[in-house]
XYZ file of C-alpha atoms in Angstrom:
52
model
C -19.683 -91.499 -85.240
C -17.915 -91.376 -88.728
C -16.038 -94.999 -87.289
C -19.563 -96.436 -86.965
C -20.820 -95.480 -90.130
C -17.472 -96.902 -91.541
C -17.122 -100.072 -89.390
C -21.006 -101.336 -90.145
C -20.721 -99.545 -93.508
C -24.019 -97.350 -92.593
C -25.476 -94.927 -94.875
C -25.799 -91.890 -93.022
C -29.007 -91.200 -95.074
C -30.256 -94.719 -93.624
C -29.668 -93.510 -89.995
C -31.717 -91.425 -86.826
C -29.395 -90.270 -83.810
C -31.277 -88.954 -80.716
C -29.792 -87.424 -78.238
C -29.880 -84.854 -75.818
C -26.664 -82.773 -76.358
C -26.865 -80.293 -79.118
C -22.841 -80.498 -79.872
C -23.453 -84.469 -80.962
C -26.791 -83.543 -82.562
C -24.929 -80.738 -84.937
C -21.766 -83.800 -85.565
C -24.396 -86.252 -86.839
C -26.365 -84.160 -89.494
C -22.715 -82.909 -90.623
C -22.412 -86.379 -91.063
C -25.920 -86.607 -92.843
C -27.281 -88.423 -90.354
C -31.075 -87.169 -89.124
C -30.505 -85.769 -85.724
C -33.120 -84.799 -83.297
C -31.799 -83.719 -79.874
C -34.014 -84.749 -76.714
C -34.657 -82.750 -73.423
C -37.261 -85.577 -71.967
C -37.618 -89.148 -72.263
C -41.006 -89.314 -73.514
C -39.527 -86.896 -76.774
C -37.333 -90.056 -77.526
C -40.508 -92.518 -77.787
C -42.431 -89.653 -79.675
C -39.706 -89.251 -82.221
C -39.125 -93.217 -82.288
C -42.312 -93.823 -82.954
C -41.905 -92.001 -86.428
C -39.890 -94.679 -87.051
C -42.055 -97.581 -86.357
């Protein structure tokens, strides 16, 4: 993730990861990176929606 952030010089601040393994949830807010992890699909368009 850090490579991402570097390579499209992202502020972590700036970003939302979603995903559904806790492990990569817990890397991206170390990162400072809002994390939400999933268990269902429709979680994903409820949290997206936030967003929009």
């Amino acid at each position: 993730m850090k490579g991402i952030l570097d390579k499209y010089q992202l502020n972590p601040t700036h970003c939302v990861f979603i995903g559904d393994i806790e492990d990569n949830t817990i890397a991206a807010e170390k990162l400072g990176i809002k994390s939400y992890q999933v268990k269902k699909r429709s979680d994903a368009v409820d949290i997206l929606k936030l967003y929009i």
